PDB file of C-alpha atoms in Angstrom:
ATOM      1  CA  UNK W   1      35.199 243.402 130.251  1.00 69.00           C
ATOM      2  CA  UNK W   2      36.245 246.716 131.802  1.00 79.00           C
ATOM      3  CA  UNK W   3      33.906 249.094 133.576  1.00 93.00           C
ATOM      4  CA  UNK W   4      33.979 252.474 131.831  1.00 97.00           C
ATOM      5  CA  UNK W   5      30.650 253.631 133.255  1.00 96.00           C
ATOM      6  CA  UNK W   6      30.525 257.370 133.676  1.00 96.00           C
ATOM      7  CA  UNK W   7      33.504 257.900 131.370  1.00 98.00           C
ATOM      8  CA  UNK W   8      33.584 259.613 127.996  1.00 98.00           C
ATOM      9  CA  UNK W   9      35.617 258.795 124.916  1.00 98.00           C
ATOM     10  CA  UNK W  10      36.463 260.123 121.471  1.00 98.00           C
ATOM     11  CA  UNK W  11      37.562 257.657 118.794  1.00 98.00           C
ATOM     12  CA  UNK W  12      38.764 259.408 115.654  1.00 98.00           C
ATOM     13  CA  UNK W  13      38.135 257.631 112.382  1.00 97.00           C
ATOM     14  CA  UNK W  14      35.428 255.420 113.843  1.00 98.00           C
ATOM     15  CA  UNK W  15      33.020 255.160 110.927  1.00 97.00           C
ATOM     16  CA  UNK W  16      34.475 251.770 109.940  1.00 96.00           C
ATOM     17  CA  UNK W  17      37.141 249.168 110.649  1.00 96.00           C
ATOM     18  CA  UNK W  18      39.310 249.364 113.753  1.00 98.00           C
ATOM     19  CA  UNK W  19      37.771 252.679 114.779  1.00 98.00           C
ATOM     20  CA  UNK W  20      34.220 251.338 114.616  1.00 98.00           C
ATOM     21  CA  UNK W  21      35.126 248.197 116.567  1.00 98.00           C
ATOM     22  CA  UNK W  22      36.883 250.341 119.175  1.00 98.00           C
ATOM     23  CA  UNK W  23      33.934 252.706 119.564  1.00 98.00           C
ATOM     24  CA  UNK W  24      31.591 249.736 119.923  1.00 98.00           C
ATOM     25  CA  UNK W  25      33.826 248.069 122.517  1.00 98.00           C
ATOM     26  CA  UNK W  26      34.263 251.212 124.634  1.00 98.00           C
ATOM     27  CA  UNK W  27      30.509 251.809 124.537  1.00 98.00           C
ATOM     28  CA  UNK W  28      29.873 248.190 125.507  1.00 98.00           C
ATOM     29  CA  UNK W  29      32.155 248.763 128.499  1.00 98.00           C
ATOM     30  CA  UNK W  30      29.971 251.712 129.521  1.00 98.00           C
ATOM     31  CA  UNK W  31      31.563 254.810 128.006  1.00 98.00           C
ATOM     32  CA  UNK W  32      29.720 257.561 126.171  1.00 98.00           C
ATOM     33  CA  UNK W  33      31.521 257.608 122.803  1.00 98.00           C
ATOM     34  CA  UNK W  34      31.999 260.428 120.302  1.00 98.00           C
ATOM     35  CA  UNK W  35      32.066 258.657 116.924  1.00 98.00           C
ATOM     36  CA  UNK W  36      34.157 260.629 114.448  1.00 98.00           C
ATOM     37  CA  UNK W  37      34.812 260.786 110.733  1.00 98.00           C
ATOM     38  CA  UNK W  38      35.954 263.473 108.361  1.00 96.00           C
ATOM     39  CA  UNK W  39      33.260 263.042 105.709  1.00 95.00           C
ATOM     40  CA  UNK W  40      31.687 259.580 106.111  1.00 96.00           C
ATOM     41  CA  UNK W  41      28.300 260.649 107.417  1.00 97.00           C
ATOM     42  CA  UNK W  42      26.701 257.303 106.602  1.00 97.00           C
ATOM     43  CA  UNK W  43      29.447 255.308 108.300  1.00 97.00           C
ATOM     44  CA  UNK W  44      29.267 257.428 111.446  1.00 98.00           C
ATOM     45  CA  UNK W  45      25.498 256.982 111.562  1.00 98.00           C
ATOM     46  CA  UNK W  46      25.918 253.210 111.217  1.00 98.00           C
ATOM     47  CA  UNK W  47      28.429 253.099 114.075  1.00 98.00           C
ATOM     48  CA  UNK W  48      26.282 255.259 116.344  1.00 98.00           C
ATOM     49  CA  UNK W  49      23.223 253.194 115.448  1.00 98.00           C
ATOM     50  CA  UNK W  50      24.951 249.907 116.218  1.00 98.00           C
ATOM     51  CA  UNK W  51      25.988 251.246 119.623  1.00 98.00           C
ATOM     52  CA  UNK W  52      22.584 252.597 120.594  1.00 98.00           C
ATOM     53  CA  UNK W  53      20.790 249.463 119.419  1.00 98.00           C
ATOM     54  CA  UNK W  54      23.048 247.457 121.736  1.00 98.00           C
ATOM     55  CA  UNK W  55      22.064 249.688 124.660  1.00 98.00           C
ATOM     56  CA  UNK W  56      25.139 251.934 124.579  1.00 98.00           C
ATOM     57  CA  UNK W  57      25.515 255.693 124.238  1.00 98.00           C
ATOM     58  CA  UNK W  58      27.170 257.556 121.381  1.00 98.00           C
ATOM     59  CA  UNK W  59      26.940 260.706 119.314  1.00 98.00           C
ATOM     60  CA  UNK W  60      28.322 261.682 115.879  1.00 98.00           C
ATOM     61  CA  UNK W  61      31.178 264.083 115.153  1.00 98.00           C
ATOM     62  CA  UNK W  62      32.126 265.180 111.629  1.00 98.00           C
ATOM     63  CA  UNK W  63      35.390 267.093 111.299  1.00 97.00           C
ATOM     64  CA  UNK W  64      37.919 266.665 108.503  1.00 97.00           C
ATOM     65  CA  UNK W  65      41.477 266.191 109.717  1.00 98.00           C
ATOM     66  CA  UNK W  66      44.598 267.421 107.980  1.00 97.00           C
ATOM     67  CA  UNK W  67      43.127 270.811 107.077  1.00 97.00           C
ATOM     68  CA  UNK W  68      43.540 274.227 108.736  1.00 97.00           C
ATOM     69  CA  UNK W  69      41.475 274.556 111.905  1.00 97.00           C
ATOM     70  CA  UNK W  70      40.797 270.811 112.176  1.00 97.00           C
ATOM     71  CA  UNK W  71      41.566 270.535 115.892  1.00 98.00           C
ATOM     72  CA  UNK W  72      39.371 273.534 116.723  1.00 98.00           C
ATOM     73  CA  UNK W  73      36.460 272.169 114.692  1.00 98.00           C
ATOM     74  CA  UNK W  74      36.779 268.773 116.330  1.00 98.00           C
ATOM     75  CA  UNK W  75      37.026 270.317 119.801  1.00 98.00           C
ATOM     76  CA  UNK W  76      33.890 272.392 119.288  1.00 98.00           C
ATOM     77  CA  UNK W  77      31.830 269.443 118.053  1.00 97.00           C
ATOM     78  CA  UNK W  78      33.053 267.020 120.702  1.00 98.00           C
ATOM     79  CA  UNK W  79      32.509 269.408 123.596  1.00 98.00           C
ATOM     80  CA  UNK W  80      29.075 270.385 122.257  1.00 98.00           C
ATOM     81  CA  UNK W  81      28.092 266.709 122.140  1.00 98.00           C
ATOM     82  CA  UNK W  82      29.490 266.045 125.602  1.00 98.00           C
ATOM     83  CA  UNK W  83      27.636 269.034 127.015  1.00 98.00           C
ATOM     84  CA  UNK W  84      24.392 267.824 125.460  1.00 98.00           C
ATOM     85  CA  UNK W  85      24.747 264.297 126.843  1.00 98.00           C
ATOM     86  CA  UNK W  86      26.430 264.912 130.194  1.00 98.00           C
ATOM     87  CA  UNK W  87      25.978 268.572 131.035  1.00 98.00           C
ATOM     88  CA  UNK W  88      29.772 269.022 131.017  1.00 98.00           C
ATOM     89  CA  UNK W  89      32.748 268.830 128.669  1.00 98.00           C
ATOM     90  CA  UNK W  90      35.013 266.316 130.417  1.00 98.00           C
ATOM     91  CA  UNK W  91      36.709 263.844 128.064  1.00 98.00           C
ATOM     92  CA  UNK W  92      38.362 260.848 129.734  1.00 98.00           C
ATOM     93  CA  UNK W  93      39.609 258.817 126.759  1.00 98.00           C
ATOM     94  CA  UNK W  94      41.101 259.905 123.436  1.00 98.00           C
ATOM     95  CA  UNK W  95      41.820 257.282 120.783  1.00 98.00           C
ATOM     96  CA  UNK W  96      43.809 258.743 117.890  1.00 98.00           C
ATOM     97  CA  UNK W  97      42.846 256.165 115.287  1.00 98.00           C
ATOM     98  CA  UNK W  98      42.131 258.187 112.131  1.00 97.00           C
ATOM     99  CA  UNK W  99      44.716 257.760 109.419  1.00 95.00           C
ATOM    100  CA  UNK W 100      45.232 257.429 105.686  1.00 94.00           C
ATOM    101  CA  UNK W 101      47.447 255.199 103.577  1.00 90.00           C
ATOM    102  CA  UNK W 102      49.629 256.163 100.628  1.00 87.00           C
ATOM    103  CA  UNK W 103      50.358 252.832  98.957  1.00 91.00           C
ATOM    104  CA  UNK W 104      52.714 253.353  96.024  1.00 94.00           C
ATOM    105  CA  UNK W 105      56.350 252.850  95.050  1.00 95.00           C
ATOM    106  CA  UNK W 106      58.490 255.426  96.874  1.00 95.00           C
ATOM    107  CA  UNK W 107      59.659 256.843  93.542  1.00 96.00           C
ATOM    108  CA  UNK W 108      56.078 257.889  92.778  1.00 96.00           C
ATOM    109  CA  UNK W 109      55.347 259.783  96.023  1.00 96.00           C
ATOM    110  CA  UNK W 110      54.796 263.492  95.406  1.00 97.00           C
ATOM    111  CA  UNK W 111      55.276 266.311  97.929  1.00 97.00           C
ATOM    112  CA  UNK W 112      51.491 266.709  98.061  1.00 96.00           C
ATOM    113  CA  UNK W 113      51.040 262.983  98.798  1.00 96.00           C
ATOM    114  CA  UNK W 114      53.638 263.176 101.561  1.00 97.00           C
ATOM    115  CA  UNK W 115      52.228 266.334 103.121  1.00 97.00           C
ATOM    116  CA  UNK W 116      48.682 264.930 103.175  1.00 97.00           C
ATOM    117  CA  UNK W 117      49.727 261.708 104.929  1.00 97.00           C
ATOM    118  CA  UNK W 118      51.785 263.600 107.498  1.00 98.00           C
ATOM    119  CA  UNK W 119      48.978 266.111 108.087  1.00 98.00           C
ATOM    120  CA  UNK W 120      46.356 263.455 108.860  1.00 98.00           C
ATOM    121  CA  UNK W 121      48.473 260.784 110.542  1.00 98.00           C
ATOM    122  CA  UNK W 122      50.864 262.891 112.631  1.00 98.00           C
ATOM    123  CA  UNK W 123      50.079 266.606 112.704  1.00 98.00           C
ATOM    124  CA  UNK W 124      46.348 266.204 113.390  1.00 98.00           C
ATOM    125  CA  UNK W 125      46.754 263.851 116.383  1.00 98.00           C
ATOM    126  CA  UNK W 126      49.318 266.201 117.928  1.00 98.00           C
ATOM    127  CA  UNK W 127      47.054 269.235 117.750  1.00 98.00           C
ATOM    128  CA  UNK W 128      43.882 267.288 118.582  1.00 98.00           C
ATOM    129  CA  UNK W 129      45.536 266.120 121.802  1.00 98.00           C
ATOM    130  CA  UNK W 130      46.850 269.609 122.532  1.00 98.00           C
ATOM    131  CA  UNK W 131      43.380 271.099 122.027  1.00 98.00           C
ATOM    132  CA  UNK W 132      41.560 268.487 124.120  1.00 98.00           C
ATOM    133  CA  UNK W 133      43.941 268.394 127.088  1.00 98.00           C
ATOM    134  CA  UNK W 134      42.179 271.256 128.928  1.00 98.00           C
ATOM    135  CA  UNK W 135      39.035 269.086 129.184  1.00 98.00           C
ATOM    136  CA  UNK W 136      40.859 265.854 130.022  1.00 98.00           C
ATOM    137  CA  UNK W 137      40.861 265.223 133.794  1.00 98.00           C
ATOM    138  CA  UNK W 138      43.390 263.467 135.982  1.00 98.00           C
ATOM    139  CA  UNK W 139      43.445 259.757 135.194  1.00 98.00           C
ATOM    140  CA  UNK W 140      42.692 260.222 131.498  1.00 98.00           C
ATOM    141  CA  UNK W 141      43.771 257.879 128.750  1.00 98.00           C
ATOM    142  CA  UNK W 142      45.342 258.596 125.361  1.00 98.00           C
ATOM    143  CA  UNK W 143      45.782 255.687 122.943  1.00 98.00           C
ATOM    144  CA  UNK W 144      47.503 256.240 119.600  1.00 98.00           C
ATOM    145  CA  UNK W 145      46.852 253.647 116.895  1.00 98.00           C
ATOM    146  CA  UNK W 146      50.040 253.199 114.900  1.00 98.00           C
ATOM    147  CA  UNK W 147      51.216 250.324 112.696  1.00 96.00           C
ATOM    148  CA  UNK W 148      53.634 247.425 112.741  1.00 95.00           C
ATOM    149  CA  UNK W 149      55.275 249.109 109.731  1.00 94.00           C
ATOM    150  CA  UNK W 150      57.368 251.173 112.121  1.00 95.00           C
ATOM    151  CA  UNK W 151      59.148 247.908 113.015  1.00 93.00           C
ATOM    152  CA  UNK W 152      59.218 245.992 109.702  1.00 91.00           C
ATOM    153  CA  UNK W 153      59.549 247.204 106.154  1.00 91.00           C
ATOM    154  CA  UNK W 154      57.137 247.651 103.262  1.00 91.00           C
ATOM    155  CA  UNK W 155      58.620 250.157 100.778  1.00 94.00           C
ATOM    156  CA  UNK W 156      55.140 250.787  99.332  1.00 93.00           C
ATOM    157  CA  UNK W 157      54.183 252.534 102.592  1.00 94.00           C
ATOM    158  CA  UNK W 158      57.165 254.741 103.465  1.00 97.00           C
ATOM    159  CA  UNK W 159      55.216 258.011 104.050  1.00 97.00           C
ATOM    160  CA  UNK W 160      52.578 256.165 106.086  1.00 97.00           C
ATOM    161  CA  UNK W 161      55.233 254.476 108.223  1.00 97.00           C
ATOM    162  CA  UNK W 162      57.114 257.767 108.693  1.00 97.00           C
ATOM    163  CA  UNK W 163      53.942 259.518 109.839  1.00 98.00           C
ATOM    164  CA  UNK W 164      53.059 256.735 112.262  1.00 98.00           C
ATOM    165  CA  UNK W 165      56.613 256.808 113.642  1.00 98.00           C
ATOM    166  CA  UNK W 166      56.004 260.493 114.399  1.00 98.00           C
ATOM    167  CA  UNK W 167      52.736 259.542 116.105  1.00 98.00           C
ATOM    168  CA  UNK W 168      54.712 257.166 118.314  1.00 98.00           C
ATOM    169  CA  UNK W 169      56.865 260.095 119.443  1.00 98.00           C
ATOM    170  CA  UNK W 170      53.691 261.778 120.692  1.00 98.00           C
ATOM    171  CA  UNK W 171      53.225 258.694 122.873  1.00 98.00           C
ATOM    172  CA  UNK W 172      56.772 258.696 124.220  1.00 98.00           C
ATOM    173  CA  UNK W 173      57.122 262.367 125.054  1.00 98.00           C
ATOM    174  CA  UNK W 174      53.542 263.121 126.109  1.00 98.00           C
ATOM    175  CA  UNK W 175      53.614 260.107 128.428  1.00 98.00           C
ATOM    176  CA  UNK W 176      56.356 261.848 130.369  1.00 98.00           C
ATOM    177  CA  UNK W 177      54.720 265.264 130.065  1.00 98.00           C
ATOM    178  CA  UNK W 178      51.344 264.114 131.452  1.00 98.00           C
ATOM    179  CA  UNK W 179      52.533 261.606 134.042  1.00 98.00           C
ATOM    180  CA  UNK W 180      51.963 263.835 137.071  1.00 97.00           C
ATOM    181  CA  UNK W 181      48.333 264.175 135.982  1.00 97.00           C
ATOM    182  CA  UNK W 182      48.149 260.365 135.840  1.00 98.00           C
ATOM    183  CA  UNK W 183      47.130 260.599 132.184  1.00 98.00           C
ATOM    184  CA  UNK W 184      48.589 257.585 130.425  1.00 98.00           C
ATOM    185  CA  UNK W 185      49.666 257.722 126.781  1.00 98.00           C
ATOM    186  CA  UNK W 186      50.295 254.508 124.851  1.00 98.00           C
ATOM    187  CA  UNK W 187      50.635 253.175 121.321  1.00 98.00           C
ATOM    188  CA  UNK W 188      48.852 250.156 119.833  1.00 98.00           C
ATOM    189  CA  UNK W 189      50.404 248.838 116.617  1.00 98.00           C
ATOM    190  CA  UNK W 190      48.196 246.607 114.426  1.00 97.00           C
ATOM    191  CA  UNK W 191      49.434 244.403 111.623  1.00 95.00           C
ATOM    192  CA  UNK W 192      47.303 243.429 108.618  1.00 94.00           C
ATOM    193  CA  UNK W 193      43.669 243.793 109.659  1.00 95.00           C
ATOM    194  CA  UNK W 194      40.649 242.797 107.583  1.00 93.00           C
ATOM    195  CA  UNK W 195      38.785 246.095 107.570  1.00 89.00           C
ATOM    196  CA  UNK W 196      36.549 244.939 104.749  1.00 83.00           C
ATOM    197  CA  UNK W 197      38.620 246.661 102.070  1.00 83.00           C
ATOM    198  CA  UNK W 198      37.830 245.147  98.653  1.00 83.00           C
ATOM    199  CA  UNK W 199      41.491 244.588  97.768  1.00 79.00           C
ATOM    200  CA  UNK W 200      41.846 242.269 100.786  1.00 84.00           C
ATOM    201  CA  UNK W 201      39.180 239.892  99.533  1.00 86.00           C
ATOM    202  CA  UNK W 202      41.271 238.205  96.819  1.00 89.00           C
ATOM    203  CA  UNK W 203      41.919 234.651  98.132  1.00 90.00           C
ATOM    204  CA  UNK W 204      45.582 234.497  97.071  1.00 92.00           C
ATOM    205  CA  UNK W 205      46.372 237.848  98.680  1.00 91.00           C
ATOM    206  CA  UNK W 206      44.525 236.935 101.882  1.00 92.00           C
ATOM    207  CA  UNK W 207      46.493 233.699 102.136  1.00 93.00           C
ATOM    208  CA  UNK W 208      49.794 235.495 101.627  1.00 92.00           C
ATOM    209  CA  UNK W 209      49.035 238.249 104.146  1.00 92.00           C
ATOM    210  CA  UNK W 210      47.663 235.791 106.706  1.00 93.00           C
ATOM    211  CA  UNK W 211      50.938 233.915 106.454  1.00 93.00           C
ATOM    212  CA  UNK W 212      52.794 236.939 107.812  1.00 92.00           C
ATOM    213  CA  UNK W 213      51.135 236.377 111.193  1.00 94.00           C
ATOM    214  CA  UNK W 214      52.322 233.731 113.629  1.00 94.00           C
ATOM    215  CA  UNK W 215      48.673 232.654 113.848  1.00 95.00           C
ATOM    216  CA  UNK W 216      48.411 232.282 110.048  1.00 94.00           C
ATOM    217  CA  UNK W 217      45.322 234.512 110.104  1.00 94.00           C
ATOM    218  CA  UNK W 218      44.375 238.050 109.210  1.00 94.00           C
ATOM    219  CA  UNK W 219      43.674 240.321 112.134  1.00 95.00           C
ATOM    220  CA  UNK W 220      40.121 241.435 112.881  1.00 97.00           C
ATOM    221  CA  UNK W 221      39.164 244.946 114.029  1.00 97.00           C
ATOM    222  CA  UNK W 222      37.932 243.491 117.311  1.00 98.00           C
ATOM    223  CA  UNK W 223      41.412 242.157 118.066  1.00 98.00           C
ATOM    224  CA  UNK W 224      42.754 245.704 118.129  1.00 98.00           C
ATOM    225  CA  UNK W 225      39.695 247.150 119.869  1.00 98.00           C
ATOM    226  CA  UNK W 226      40.170 244.778 122.781  1.00 98.00           C
ATOM    227  CA  UNK W 227      43.755 245.953 123.304  1.00 98.00           C
ATOM    228  CA  UNK W 228      42.663 249.596 123.149  1.00 98.00           C
ATOM    229  CA  UNK W 229      39.890 248.887 125.661  1.00 98.00           C
ATOM    230  CA  UNK W 230      42.389 247.407 128.091  1.00 98.00           C
ATOM    231  CA  UNK W 231      44.638 250.473 127.846  1.00 98.00           C
ATOM    232  CA  UNK W 232      41.588 252.677 128.410  1.00 98.00           C
ATOM    233  CA  UNK W 233      40.699 250.803 131.584  1.00 97.00           C
ATOM    234  CA  UNK W 234      41.663 251.290 135.212  1.00 96.00           C
ATOM    235  CA  UNK W 235      43.647 248.047 135.031  1.00 97.00           C
ATOM    236  CA  UNK W 236      46.177 249.732 132.699  1.00 98.00           C
ATOM    237  CA  UNK W 237      46.847 252.660 135.039  1.00 97.00           C
ATOM    238  CA  UNK W 238      50.528 251.664 135.498  1.00 98.00           C
ATOM    239  CA  UNK W 239      51.285 251.446 131.761  1.00 98.00           C
ATOM    240  CA  UNK W 240      52.408 254.576 129.954  1.00 98.00           C
ATOM    241  CA  UNK W 241      54.769 255.350 127.104  1.00 98.00           C
ATOM    242  CA  UNK W 242      54.395 251.768 125.858  1.00 98.00           C
ATOM    243  CA  UNK W 243      54.379 250.396 122.318  1.00 98.00           C
ATOM    244  CA  UNK W 244      51.985 247.448 122.291  1.00 98.00           C
ATOM    245  CA  UNK W 245      52.542 244.942 119.478  1.00 97.00           C
ATOM    246  CA  UNK W 246      49.085 243.966 118.222  1.00 97.00           C
ATOM    247  CA  UNK W 247      50.287 242.555 114.903  1.00 96.00           C
ATOM    248  CA  UNK W 248      49.428 238.941 115.691  1.00 96.00           C
ATOM    249  CA  UNK W 249      53.103 238.067 115.718  1.00 94.00           C
ATOM    250  CA  UNK W 250      53.774 239.414 112.226  1.00 93.00           C
ATOM    251  CA  UNK W 251      57.136 238.110 110.966  1.00 87.00           C
ATOM    252  CA  UNK W 252      57.809 236.779 114.453  1.00 85.00           C
ATOM    253  CA  UNK W 253      61.206 235.108 114.508  1.00 69.00           C
ATOM    254  CA  UNK W 254      61.648 235.619 110.778  1.00 63.00           C
ATOM    255  CA  UNK W 255      64.314 237.602 108.989  1.00 49.00           C
ATOM    256  CA  UNK W 256      63.206 240.232 106.524  1.00 44.00           C
TER     257      UNK W 256
END
């Protein structure tokens, strides 16, 4: 377990799933965590409550992404919460986890569908990072949560994969841009993760999706959270611009 005592973190989309597990892990390692969602007030409260009951520190942030002014709204709420809890506005760790899917045959994707996925999954993280950089000190950490779908194909998710590929370019180019400030920027790419979605509970589907992994299991949110926590730690200070495969060996050694 890493020591993040005295450090602060924002995890976008942390009312459930990978985001919740990541917020809980960073708090367990000692960070003060801003728990974010666009509209899921109940989910944010549950995440914050689980952290505080375990002896950690967290505060809620509600700011819808993919709409005009989203980065400014998020910045104002995060810095207000940091000021309340620490007396300052320094943010050490940013985890760009929030994202939306658009599961449908590519022939059915509309311009509005495409624009919405790009706005939340790619545009928002770019401007959130841009807005928060003035309060991120030397030695900060940026972790972008992408997807294995930028490396293997699922035609039902083309807009989602395209948007996450754009997110990965934030990693590559910002890693170079921020290197002299010793701010690392990395990508974590999950595979199929059991986030509790109802459609994943059908036994036949679970068996089929588990079989895509070399471990013959579905991923758990904690699997991804642990990788993010490592990249947020001092131990990962010499890793930047990396794409970390956290798919559980999805399609490892197999031809598509």
